mmCIF file of C-alpha atoms and ligand atoms in Angstrom:
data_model
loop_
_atom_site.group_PDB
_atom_site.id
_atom_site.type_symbol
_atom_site.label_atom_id
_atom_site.label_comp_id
_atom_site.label_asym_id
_atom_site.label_seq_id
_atom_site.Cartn_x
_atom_site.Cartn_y
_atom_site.Cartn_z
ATOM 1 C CA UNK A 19 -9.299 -113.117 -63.419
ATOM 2 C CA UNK A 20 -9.514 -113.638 -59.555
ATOM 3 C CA UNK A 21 -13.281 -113.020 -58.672
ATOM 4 C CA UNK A 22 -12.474 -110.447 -56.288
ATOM 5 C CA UNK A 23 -11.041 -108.388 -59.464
ATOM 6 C CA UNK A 24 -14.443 -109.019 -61.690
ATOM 7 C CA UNK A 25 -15.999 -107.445 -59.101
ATOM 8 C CA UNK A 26 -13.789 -104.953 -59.258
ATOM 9 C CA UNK A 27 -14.006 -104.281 -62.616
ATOM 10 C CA UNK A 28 -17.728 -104.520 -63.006
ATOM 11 C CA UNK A 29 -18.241 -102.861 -60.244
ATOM 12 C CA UNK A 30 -20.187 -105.664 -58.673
ATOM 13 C CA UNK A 31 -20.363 -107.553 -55.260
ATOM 14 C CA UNK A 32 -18.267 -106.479 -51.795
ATOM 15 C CA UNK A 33 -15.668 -103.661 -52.767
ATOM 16 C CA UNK A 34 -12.595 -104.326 -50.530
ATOM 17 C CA UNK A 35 -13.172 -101.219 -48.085
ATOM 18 C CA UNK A 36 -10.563 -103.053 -45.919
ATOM 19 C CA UNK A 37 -7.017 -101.257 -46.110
ATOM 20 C CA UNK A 38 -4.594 -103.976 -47.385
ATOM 21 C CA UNK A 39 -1.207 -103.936 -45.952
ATOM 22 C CA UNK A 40 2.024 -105.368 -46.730
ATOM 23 C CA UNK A 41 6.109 -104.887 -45.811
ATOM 24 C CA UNK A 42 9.335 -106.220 -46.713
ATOM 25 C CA UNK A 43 12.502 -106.236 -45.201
ATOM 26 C CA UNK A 44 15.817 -104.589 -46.390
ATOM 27 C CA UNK A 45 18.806 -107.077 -47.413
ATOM 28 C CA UNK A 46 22.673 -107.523 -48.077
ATOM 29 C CA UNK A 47 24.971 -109.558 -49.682
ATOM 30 C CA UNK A 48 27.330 -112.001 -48.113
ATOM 31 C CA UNK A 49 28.902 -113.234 -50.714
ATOM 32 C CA UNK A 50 29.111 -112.798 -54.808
ATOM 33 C CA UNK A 51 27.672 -109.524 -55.827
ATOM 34 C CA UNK A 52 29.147 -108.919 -59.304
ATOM 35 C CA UNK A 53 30.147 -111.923 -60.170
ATOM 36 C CA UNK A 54 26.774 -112.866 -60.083
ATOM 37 C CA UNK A 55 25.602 -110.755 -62.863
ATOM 38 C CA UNK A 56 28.056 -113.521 -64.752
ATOM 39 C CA UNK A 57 26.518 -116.353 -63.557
ATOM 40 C CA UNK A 58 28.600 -117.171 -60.263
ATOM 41 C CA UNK A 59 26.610 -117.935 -57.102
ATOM 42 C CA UNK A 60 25.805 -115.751 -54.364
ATOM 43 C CA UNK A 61 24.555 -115.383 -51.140
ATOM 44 C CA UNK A 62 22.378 -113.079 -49.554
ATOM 45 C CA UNK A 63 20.522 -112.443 -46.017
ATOM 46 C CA UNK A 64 17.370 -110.570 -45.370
ATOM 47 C CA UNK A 65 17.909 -107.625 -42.824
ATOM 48 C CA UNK A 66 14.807 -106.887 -40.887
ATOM 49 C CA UNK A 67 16.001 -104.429 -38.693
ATOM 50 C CA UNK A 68 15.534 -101.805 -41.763
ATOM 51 C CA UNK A 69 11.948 -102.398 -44.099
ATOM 52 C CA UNK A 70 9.424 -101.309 -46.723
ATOM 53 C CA UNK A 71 5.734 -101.037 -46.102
ATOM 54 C CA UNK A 72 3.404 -100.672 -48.300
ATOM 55 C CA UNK A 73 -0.561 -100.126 -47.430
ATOM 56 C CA UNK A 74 -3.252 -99.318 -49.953
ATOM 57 C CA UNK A 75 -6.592 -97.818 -49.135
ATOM 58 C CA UNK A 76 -9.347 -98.685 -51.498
ATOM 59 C CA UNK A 77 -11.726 -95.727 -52.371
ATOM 60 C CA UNK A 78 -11.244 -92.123 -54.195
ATOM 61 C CA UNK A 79 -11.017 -90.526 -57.957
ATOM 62 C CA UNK A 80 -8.617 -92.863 -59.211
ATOM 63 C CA UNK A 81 -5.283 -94.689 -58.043
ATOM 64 C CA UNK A 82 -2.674 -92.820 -56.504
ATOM 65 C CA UNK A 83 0.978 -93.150 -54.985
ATOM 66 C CA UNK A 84 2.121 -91.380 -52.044
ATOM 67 C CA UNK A 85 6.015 -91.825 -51.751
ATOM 68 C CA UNK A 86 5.666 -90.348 -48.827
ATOM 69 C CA UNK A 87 9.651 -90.533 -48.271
ATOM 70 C CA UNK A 88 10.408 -89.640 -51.060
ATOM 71 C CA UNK A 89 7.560 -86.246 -50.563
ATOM 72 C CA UNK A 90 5.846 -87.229 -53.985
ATOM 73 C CA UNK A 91 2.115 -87.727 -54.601
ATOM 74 C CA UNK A 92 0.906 -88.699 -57.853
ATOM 75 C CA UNK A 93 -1.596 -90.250 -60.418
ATOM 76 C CA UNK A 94 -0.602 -93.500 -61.573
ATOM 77 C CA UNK A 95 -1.342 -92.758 -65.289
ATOM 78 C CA UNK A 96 0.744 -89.351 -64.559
ATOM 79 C CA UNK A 97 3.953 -91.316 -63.694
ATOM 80 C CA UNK A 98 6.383 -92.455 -66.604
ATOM 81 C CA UNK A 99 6.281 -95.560 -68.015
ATOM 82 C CA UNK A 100 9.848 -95.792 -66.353
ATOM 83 C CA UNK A 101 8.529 -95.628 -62.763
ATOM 84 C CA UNK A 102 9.062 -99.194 -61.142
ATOM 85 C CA UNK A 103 5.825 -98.300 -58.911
ATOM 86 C CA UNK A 104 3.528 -98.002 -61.976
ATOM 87 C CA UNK A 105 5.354 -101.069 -63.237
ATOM 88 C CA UNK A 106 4.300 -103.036 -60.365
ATOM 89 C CA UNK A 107 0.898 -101.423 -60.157
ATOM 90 C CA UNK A 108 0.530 -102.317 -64.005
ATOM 91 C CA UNK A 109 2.065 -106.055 -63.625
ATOM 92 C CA UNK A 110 -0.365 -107.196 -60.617
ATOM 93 C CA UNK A 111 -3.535 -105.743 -62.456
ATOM 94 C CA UNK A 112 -2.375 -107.941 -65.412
ATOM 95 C CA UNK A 113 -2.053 -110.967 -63.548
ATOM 96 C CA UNK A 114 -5.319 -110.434 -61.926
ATOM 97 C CA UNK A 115 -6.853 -109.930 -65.483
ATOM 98 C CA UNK A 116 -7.709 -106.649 -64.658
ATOM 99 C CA UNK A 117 -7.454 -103.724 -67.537
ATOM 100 C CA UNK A 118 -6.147 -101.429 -64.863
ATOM 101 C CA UNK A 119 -6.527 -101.122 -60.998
ATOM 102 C CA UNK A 120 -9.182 -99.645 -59.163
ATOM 103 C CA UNK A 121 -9.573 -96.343 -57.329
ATOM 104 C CA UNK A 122 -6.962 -96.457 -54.627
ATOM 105 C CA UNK A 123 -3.758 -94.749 -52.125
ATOM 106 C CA UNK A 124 -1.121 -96.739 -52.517
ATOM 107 C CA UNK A 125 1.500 -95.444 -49.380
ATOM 108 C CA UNK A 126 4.617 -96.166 -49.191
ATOM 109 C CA UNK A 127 7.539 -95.931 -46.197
ATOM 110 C CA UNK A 128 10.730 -97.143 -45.801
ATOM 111 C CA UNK A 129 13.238 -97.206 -43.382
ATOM 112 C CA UNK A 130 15.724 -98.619 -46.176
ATOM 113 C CA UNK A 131 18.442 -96.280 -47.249
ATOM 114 C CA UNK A 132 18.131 -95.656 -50.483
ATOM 115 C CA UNK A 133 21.506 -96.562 -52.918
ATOM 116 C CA UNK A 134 23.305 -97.891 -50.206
ATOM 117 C CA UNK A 135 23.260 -101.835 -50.934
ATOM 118 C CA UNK A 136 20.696 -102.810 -48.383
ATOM 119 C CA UNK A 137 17.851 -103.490 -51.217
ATOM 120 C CA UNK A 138 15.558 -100.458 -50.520
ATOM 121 C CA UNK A 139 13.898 -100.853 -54.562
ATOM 122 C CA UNK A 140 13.526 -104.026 -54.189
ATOM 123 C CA UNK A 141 11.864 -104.224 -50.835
ATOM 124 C CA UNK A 142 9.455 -101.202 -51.483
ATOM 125 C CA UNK A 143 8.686 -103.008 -55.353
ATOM 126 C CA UNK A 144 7.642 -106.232 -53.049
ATOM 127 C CA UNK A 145 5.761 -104.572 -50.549
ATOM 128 C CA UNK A 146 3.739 -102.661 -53.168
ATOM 129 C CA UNK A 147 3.008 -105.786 -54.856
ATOM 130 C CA UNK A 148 2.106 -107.770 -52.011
ATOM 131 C CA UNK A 149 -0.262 -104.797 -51.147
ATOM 132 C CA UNK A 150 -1.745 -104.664 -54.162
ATOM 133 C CA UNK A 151 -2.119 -108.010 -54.669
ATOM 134 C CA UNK A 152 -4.209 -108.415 -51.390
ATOM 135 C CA UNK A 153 -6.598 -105.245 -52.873
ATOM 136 C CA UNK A 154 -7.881 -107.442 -56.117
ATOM 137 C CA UNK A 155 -7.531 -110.507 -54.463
ATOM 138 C CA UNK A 156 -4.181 -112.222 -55.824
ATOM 139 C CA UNK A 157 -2.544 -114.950 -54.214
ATOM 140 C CA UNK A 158 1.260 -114.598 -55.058
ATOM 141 C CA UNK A 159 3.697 -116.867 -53.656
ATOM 142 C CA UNK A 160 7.715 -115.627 -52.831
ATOM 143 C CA UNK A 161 8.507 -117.030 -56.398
ATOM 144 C CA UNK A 162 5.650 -114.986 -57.861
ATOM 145 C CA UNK A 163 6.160 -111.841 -56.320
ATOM 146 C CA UNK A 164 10.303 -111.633 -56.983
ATOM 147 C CA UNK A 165 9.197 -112.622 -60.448
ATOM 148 C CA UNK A 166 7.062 -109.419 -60.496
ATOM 149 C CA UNK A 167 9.232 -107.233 -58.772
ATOM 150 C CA UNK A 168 12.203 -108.549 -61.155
ATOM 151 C CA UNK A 169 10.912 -106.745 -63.829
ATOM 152 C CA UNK A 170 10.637 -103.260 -61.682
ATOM 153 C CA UNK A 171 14.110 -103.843 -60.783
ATOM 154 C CA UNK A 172 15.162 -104.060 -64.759
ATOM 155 C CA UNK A 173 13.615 -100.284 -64.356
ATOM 156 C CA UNK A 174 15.999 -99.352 -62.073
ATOM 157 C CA UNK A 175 19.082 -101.127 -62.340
ATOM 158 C CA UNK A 176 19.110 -102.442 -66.263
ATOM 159 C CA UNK A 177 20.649 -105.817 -66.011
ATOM 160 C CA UNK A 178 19.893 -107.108 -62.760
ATOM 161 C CA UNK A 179 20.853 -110.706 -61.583
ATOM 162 C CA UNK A 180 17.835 -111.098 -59.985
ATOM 163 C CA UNK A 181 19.442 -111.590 -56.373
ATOM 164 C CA UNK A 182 17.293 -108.391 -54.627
ATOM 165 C CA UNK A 183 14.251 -109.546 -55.627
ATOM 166 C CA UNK A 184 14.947 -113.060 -54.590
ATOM 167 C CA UNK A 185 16.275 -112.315 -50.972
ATOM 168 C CA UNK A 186 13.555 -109.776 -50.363
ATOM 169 C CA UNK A 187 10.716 -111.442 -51.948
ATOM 170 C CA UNK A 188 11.783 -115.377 -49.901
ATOM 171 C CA UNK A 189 12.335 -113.111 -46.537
ATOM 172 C CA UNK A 190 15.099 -116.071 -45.975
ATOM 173 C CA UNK A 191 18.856 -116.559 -46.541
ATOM 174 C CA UNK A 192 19.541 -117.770 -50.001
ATOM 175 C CA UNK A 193 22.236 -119.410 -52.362
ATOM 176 C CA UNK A 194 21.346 -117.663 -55.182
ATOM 177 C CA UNK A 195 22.405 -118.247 -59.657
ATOM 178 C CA UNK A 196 21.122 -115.813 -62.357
ATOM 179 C CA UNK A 197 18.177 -117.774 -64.085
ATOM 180 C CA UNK A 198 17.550 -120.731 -61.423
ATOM 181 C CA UNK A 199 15.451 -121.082 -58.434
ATOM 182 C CA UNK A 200 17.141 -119.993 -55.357
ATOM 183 C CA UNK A 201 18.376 -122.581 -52.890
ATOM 184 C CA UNK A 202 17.269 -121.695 -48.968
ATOM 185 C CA UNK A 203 20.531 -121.777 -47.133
ATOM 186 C CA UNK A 204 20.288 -123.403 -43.743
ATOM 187 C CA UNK A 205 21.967 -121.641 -41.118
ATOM 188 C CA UNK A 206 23.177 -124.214 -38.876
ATOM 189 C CA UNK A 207 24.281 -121.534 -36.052
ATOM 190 C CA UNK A 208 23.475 -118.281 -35.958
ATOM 191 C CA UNK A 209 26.567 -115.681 -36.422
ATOM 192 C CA UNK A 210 26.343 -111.646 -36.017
ATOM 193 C CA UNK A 211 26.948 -108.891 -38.401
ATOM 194 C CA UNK A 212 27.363 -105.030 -38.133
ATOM 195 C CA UNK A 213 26.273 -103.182 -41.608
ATOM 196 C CA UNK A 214 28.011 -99.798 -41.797
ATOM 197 C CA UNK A 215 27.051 -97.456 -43.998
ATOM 198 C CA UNK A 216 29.928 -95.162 -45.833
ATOM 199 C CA UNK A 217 27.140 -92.330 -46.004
ATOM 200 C CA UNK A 218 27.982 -92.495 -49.484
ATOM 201 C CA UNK A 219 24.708 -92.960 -51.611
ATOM 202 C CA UNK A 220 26.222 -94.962 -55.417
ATOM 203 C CA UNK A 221 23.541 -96.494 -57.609
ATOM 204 C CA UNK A 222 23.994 -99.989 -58.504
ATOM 205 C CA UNK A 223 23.482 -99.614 -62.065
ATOM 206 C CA UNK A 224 26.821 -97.939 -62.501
ATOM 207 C CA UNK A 225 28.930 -99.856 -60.960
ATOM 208 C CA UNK A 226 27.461 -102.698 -62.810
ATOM 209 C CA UNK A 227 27.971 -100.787 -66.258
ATOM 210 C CA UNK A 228 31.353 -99.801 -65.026
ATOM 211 C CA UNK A 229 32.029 -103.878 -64.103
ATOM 212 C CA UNK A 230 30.760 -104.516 -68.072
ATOM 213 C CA UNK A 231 32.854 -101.945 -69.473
ATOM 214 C CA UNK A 232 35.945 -103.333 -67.839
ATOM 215 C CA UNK A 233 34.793 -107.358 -68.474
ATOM 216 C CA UNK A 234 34.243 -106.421 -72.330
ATOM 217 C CA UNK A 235 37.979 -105.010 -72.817
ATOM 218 C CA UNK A 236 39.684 -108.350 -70.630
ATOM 219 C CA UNK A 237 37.257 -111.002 -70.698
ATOM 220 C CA UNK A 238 39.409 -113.842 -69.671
ATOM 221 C CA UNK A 239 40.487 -111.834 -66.750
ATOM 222 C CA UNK A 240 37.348 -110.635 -65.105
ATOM 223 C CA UNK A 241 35.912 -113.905 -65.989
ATOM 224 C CA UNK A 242 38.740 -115.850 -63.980
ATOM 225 C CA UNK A 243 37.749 -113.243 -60.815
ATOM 226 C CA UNK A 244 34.099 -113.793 -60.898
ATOM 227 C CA UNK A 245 34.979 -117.777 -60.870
ATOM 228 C CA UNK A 246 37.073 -116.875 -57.443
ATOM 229 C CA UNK A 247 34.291 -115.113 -56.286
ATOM 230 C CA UNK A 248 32.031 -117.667 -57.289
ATOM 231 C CA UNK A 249 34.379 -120.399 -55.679
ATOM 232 C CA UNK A 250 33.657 -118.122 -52.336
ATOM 233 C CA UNK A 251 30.347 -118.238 -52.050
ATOM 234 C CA UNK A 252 30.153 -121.907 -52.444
ATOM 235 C CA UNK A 253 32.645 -122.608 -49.520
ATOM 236 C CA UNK A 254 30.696 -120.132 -47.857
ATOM 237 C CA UNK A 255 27.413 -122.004 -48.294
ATOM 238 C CA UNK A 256 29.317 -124.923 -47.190
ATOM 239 C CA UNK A 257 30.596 -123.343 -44.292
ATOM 240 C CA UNK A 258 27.348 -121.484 -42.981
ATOM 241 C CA UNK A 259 25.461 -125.053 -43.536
ATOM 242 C CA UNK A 260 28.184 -126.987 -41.292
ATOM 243 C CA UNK A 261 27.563 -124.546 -38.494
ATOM 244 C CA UNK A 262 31.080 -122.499 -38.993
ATOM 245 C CA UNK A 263 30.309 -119.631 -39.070
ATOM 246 C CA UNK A 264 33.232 -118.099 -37.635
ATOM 247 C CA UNK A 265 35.363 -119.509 -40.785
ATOM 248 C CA UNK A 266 33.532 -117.158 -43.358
ATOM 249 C CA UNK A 267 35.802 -114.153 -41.898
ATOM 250 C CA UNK A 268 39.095 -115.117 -43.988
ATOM 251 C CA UNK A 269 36.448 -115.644 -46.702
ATOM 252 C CA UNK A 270 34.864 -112.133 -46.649
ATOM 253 C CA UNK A 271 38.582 -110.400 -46.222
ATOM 254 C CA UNK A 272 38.993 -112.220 -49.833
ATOM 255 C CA UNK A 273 36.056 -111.404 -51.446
ATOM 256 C CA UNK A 274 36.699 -108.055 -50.801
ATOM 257 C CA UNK A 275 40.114 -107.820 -51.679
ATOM 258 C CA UNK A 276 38.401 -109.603 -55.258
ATOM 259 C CA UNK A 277 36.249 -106.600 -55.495
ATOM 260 C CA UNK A 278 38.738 -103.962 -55.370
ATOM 261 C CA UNK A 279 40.378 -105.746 -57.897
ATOM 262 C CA UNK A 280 37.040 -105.531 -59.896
ATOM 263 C CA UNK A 281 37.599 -101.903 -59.488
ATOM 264 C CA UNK A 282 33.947 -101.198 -57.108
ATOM 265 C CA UNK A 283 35.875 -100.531 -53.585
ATOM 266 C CA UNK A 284 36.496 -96.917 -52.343
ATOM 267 C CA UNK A 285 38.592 -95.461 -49.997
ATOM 268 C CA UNK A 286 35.620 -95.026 -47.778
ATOM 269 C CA UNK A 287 35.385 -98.481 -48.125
ATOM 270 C CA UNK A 288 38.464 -99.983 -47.484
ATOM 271 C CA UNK A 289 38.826 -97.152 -44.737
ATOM 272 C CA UNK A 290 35.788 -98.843 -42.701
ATOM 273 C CA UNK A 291 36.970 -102.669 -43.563
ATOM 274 C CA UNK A 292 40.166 -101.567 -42.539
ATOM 275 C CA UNK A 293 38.844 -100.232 -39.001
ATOM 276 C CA UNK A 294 36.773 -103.605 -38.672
ATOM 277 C CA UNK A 295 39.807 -105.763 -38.840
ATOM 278 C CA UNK A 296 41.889 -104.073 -36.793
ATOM 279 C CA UNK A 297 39.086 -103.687 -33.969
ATOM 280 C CA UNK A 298 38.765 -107.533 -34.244
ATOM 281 C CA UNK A 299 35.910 -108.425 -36.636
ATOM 282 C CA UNK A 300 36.465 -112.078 -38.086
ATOM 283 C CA UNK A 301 36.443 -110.517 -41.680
ATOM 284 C CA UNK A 302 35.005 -107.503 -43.540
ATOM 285 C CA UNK A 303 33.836 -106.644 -46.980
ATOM 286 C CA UNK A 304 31.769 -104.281 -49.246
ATOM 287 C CA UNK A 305 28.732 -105.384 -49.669
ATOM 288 C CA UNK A 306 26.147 -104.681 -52.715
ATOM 289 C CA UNK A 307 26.729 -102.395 -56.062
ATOM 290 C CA UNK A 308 29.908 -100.846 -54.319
ATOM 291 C CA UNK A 309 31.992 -97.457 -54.112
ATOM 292 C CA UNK A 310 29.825 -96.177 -51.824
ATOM 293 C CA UNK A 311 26.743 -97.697 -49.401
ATOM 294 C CA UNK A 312 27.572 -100.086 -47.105
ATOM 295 C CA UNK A 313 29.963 -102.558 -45.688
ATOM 296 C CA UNK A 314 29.903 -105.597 -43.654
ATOM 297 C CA UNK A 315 32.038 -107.056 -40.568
ATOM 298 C CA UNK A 316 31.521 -110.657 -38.910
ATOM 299 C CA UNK A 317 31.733 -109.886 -35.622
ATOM 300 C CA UNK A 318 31.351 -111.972 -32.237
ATOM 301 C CA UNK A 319 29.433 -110.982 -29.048
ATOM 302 C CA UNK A 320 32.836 -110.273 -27.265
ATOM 303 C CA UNK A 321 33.991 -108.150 -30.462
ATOM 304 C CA UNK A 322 30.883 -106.564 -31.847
ATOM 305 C CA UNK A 323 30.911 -103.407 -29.634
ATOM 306 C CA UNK A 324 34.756 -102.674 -30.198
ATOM 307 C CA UNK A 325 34.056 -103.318 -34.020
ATOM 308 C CA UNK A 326 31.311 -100.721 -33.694
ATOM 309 C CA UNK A 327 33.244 -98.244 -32.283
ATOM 310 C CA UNK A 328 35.943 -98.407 -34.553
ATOM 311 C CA UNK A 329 33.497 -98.040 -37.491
ATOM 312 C CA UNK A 330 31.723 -94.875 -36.118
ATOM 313 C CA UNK A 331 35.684 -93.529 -35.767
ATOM 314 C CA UNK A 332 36.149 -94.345 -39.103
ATOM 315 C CA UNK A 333 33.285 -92.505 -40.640
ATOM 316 C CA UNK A 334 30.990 -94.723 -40.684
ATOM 317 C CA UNK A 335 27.234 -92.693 -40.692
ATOM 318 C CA UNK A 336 25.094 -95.815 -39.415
ATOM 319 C CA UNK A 337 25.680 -99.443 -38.214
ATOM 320 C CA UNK A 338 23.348 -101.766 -38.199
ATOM 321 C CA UNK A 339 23.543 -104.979 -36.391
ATOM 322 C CA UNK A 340 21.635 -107.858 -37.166
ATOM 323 C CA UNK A 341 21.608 -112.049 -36.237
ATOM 324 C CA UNK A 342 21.885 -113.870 -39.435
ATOM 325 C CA UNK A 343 20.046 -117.139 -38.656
HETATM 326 O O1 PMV B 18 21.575 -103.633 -55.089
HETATM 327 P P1 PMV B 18 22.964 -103.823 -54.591
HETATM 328 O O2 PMV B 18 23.763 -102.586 -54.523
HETATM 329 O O3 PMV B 18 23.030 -104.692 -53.375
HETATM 330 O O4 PMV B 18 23.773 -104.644 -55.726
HETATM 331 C C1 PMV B 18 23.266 -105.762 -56.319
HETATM 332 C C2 PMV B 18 24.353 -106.717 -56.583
HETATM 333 C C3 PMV B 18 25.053 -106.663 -57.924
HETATM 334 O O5 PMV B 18 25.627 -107.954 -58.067
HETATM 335 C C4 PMV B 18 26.152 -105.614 -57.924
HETATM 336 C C5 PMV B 18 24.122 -106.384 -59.074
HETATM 337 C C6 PMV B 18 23.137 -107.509 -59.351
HETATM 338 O O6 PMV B 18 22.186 -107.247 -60.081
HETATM 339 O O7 PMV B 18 23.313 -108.634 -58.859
#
């Protein structure tokens, strides 16, 4: 127990009247989703043009949320064992030795959209954590905090690689495998993506069941497309590290034509990838859970506006531009 949390708990010494604050930014995938659920490799990217905050003011009855996005107030002992906030709430307090937390607001904001493949649970989970771990006096490293917030993403997504937490929680590109620590990827030159969103909310978890269902009838198939996949992301790694950049569009067209394969594309989708190509962009792809949320396009300064434009024309509700570096 951290001695900031026996006083806590005993009610002795300084009580934190300080309001502890944390965020997190959003995230997408480059390279892998899917296939990494089967072991491949992937790659993701923090996106700090959209984040989580969390801030949590010591004090009152007893501990409360405010998802204040979401318009909900509540008790944590009122909210079902199911909610990933009480999760997090309950694993911090465990890890500071504490039976439970002390009177509290936990807040919470995000600028994430929710479903959409951009990490908005997992960013919100690790802000809350971080939060919460500065109010009993817990120092959490990255490794410690996506471990944490891994287990509120099992809440919301049942069989989760892992690869949210990670990206979010290290706030740094990564070259990420189910079960082993992630690898930072060095990005040798910088290189510009716009994230569109289809404006089509779809929930991960079932598009991953969907992926299951499909890998349990033709094993041997699905397996030999999660290898390609996997194959991708490596020579993407490769790529990013060697400082070309500008190579990874053929890559993306592929990984996304491996996806619709997989069965997780939509006609929004492909619509908006579609657009992207023909406007110029270096490459496109879905990006995330699929059949919905958002896409990707590897654009250059000369291109990027054109690409944007042709996006918005093809339905895209939001785009999002952010320097990968
Ligand atoms: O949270 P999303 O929509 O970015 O999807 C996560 C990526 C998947 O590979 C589809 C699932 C997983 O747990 O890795």
């Amino acid at each position: 127990m951290t001695n900031a949390a026996r006083d806590l708990e005993h009610g002795v010494g300084p009580v934190p009247v300080t309001v502890c604050q944390a965020t997190a930014p959003g995230k997408v995938i480059l390279f892998g989703e899917h296939a990494v659920v089967y072991g491949q490799p992937a790659l993701a990217v923090p996106v700090r043009q959209v984040h989580a905050s969390a801030t949590v003011t010591p004090g009152g009855d007893s501990f409360w949320i405010d998802a204040t996005d979401l318009g909900r107030s509540y008790r944590l002992e009122e909210a079902s064992p199911g909610d990933p906030l009480r999760r997090a709430a309950e694993l911090v307090a465990e890890r500071a030795g504490l039976a439970r937390l002390p009177a509290a607001r936990l807040s919470l904001r995000s600028t994430i959209p929710i479903a959409s493949g951009l990490g908005s649970g997992a960013a919100v989970a690790t802000a809350a954590v971080r939060a919460l771990a500065q109010l009993v006096g817990l120092a959490l490293d990255a490794a410690e905090v996506s471990a944490l917030v891994f287990e509120t993403e099992k809440l919301l997504h049942g069989t989760p690689s892992g690869i949210d937490n990670t990206v979010v929680a290290f706030d740094q590109p990564v070259y990420f495998v189910k079960g082993q620590a992630p690898l930072p990827v060095r990005v040798a030159r910088p290189f510009q993506l716009l994230i569109a969103d289809t404006g089509r909310p779809s929930p991960t978890k079932i598009t991953v069941a969907e992926v299951r269902a499909a890998y349990d009838r033709e094993p041997e198939r699905y397996e030999r497309l999660f290898v390609a996949a996997g194959q991708i992301a490596q020579q993407a790694r490769r790529l990013i590290e060697a400082g070309e950049p500008d190579a990874l569009g053929p890559l993306m067209t592929n990984n996304h034509l491996l996806l619709q394969t997989l069965g997780v594309s939509s006609p929004e989708l492909d619509r908006l990838v579609a657009a992207a190509g023909q406007a110029g962009a270096l490459g496109a792809k879905l990006s995330g859970g699929g059949r919905g949320g958002n896409m990707l396009a590897l654009v250059t300064p000369e291109s990027k506006a054109g690409v944007e434009a042709a996006l918005r024309e093809a339905g895209a509700v939001r785009v999002i531009h952010t320097l990968v570096e």
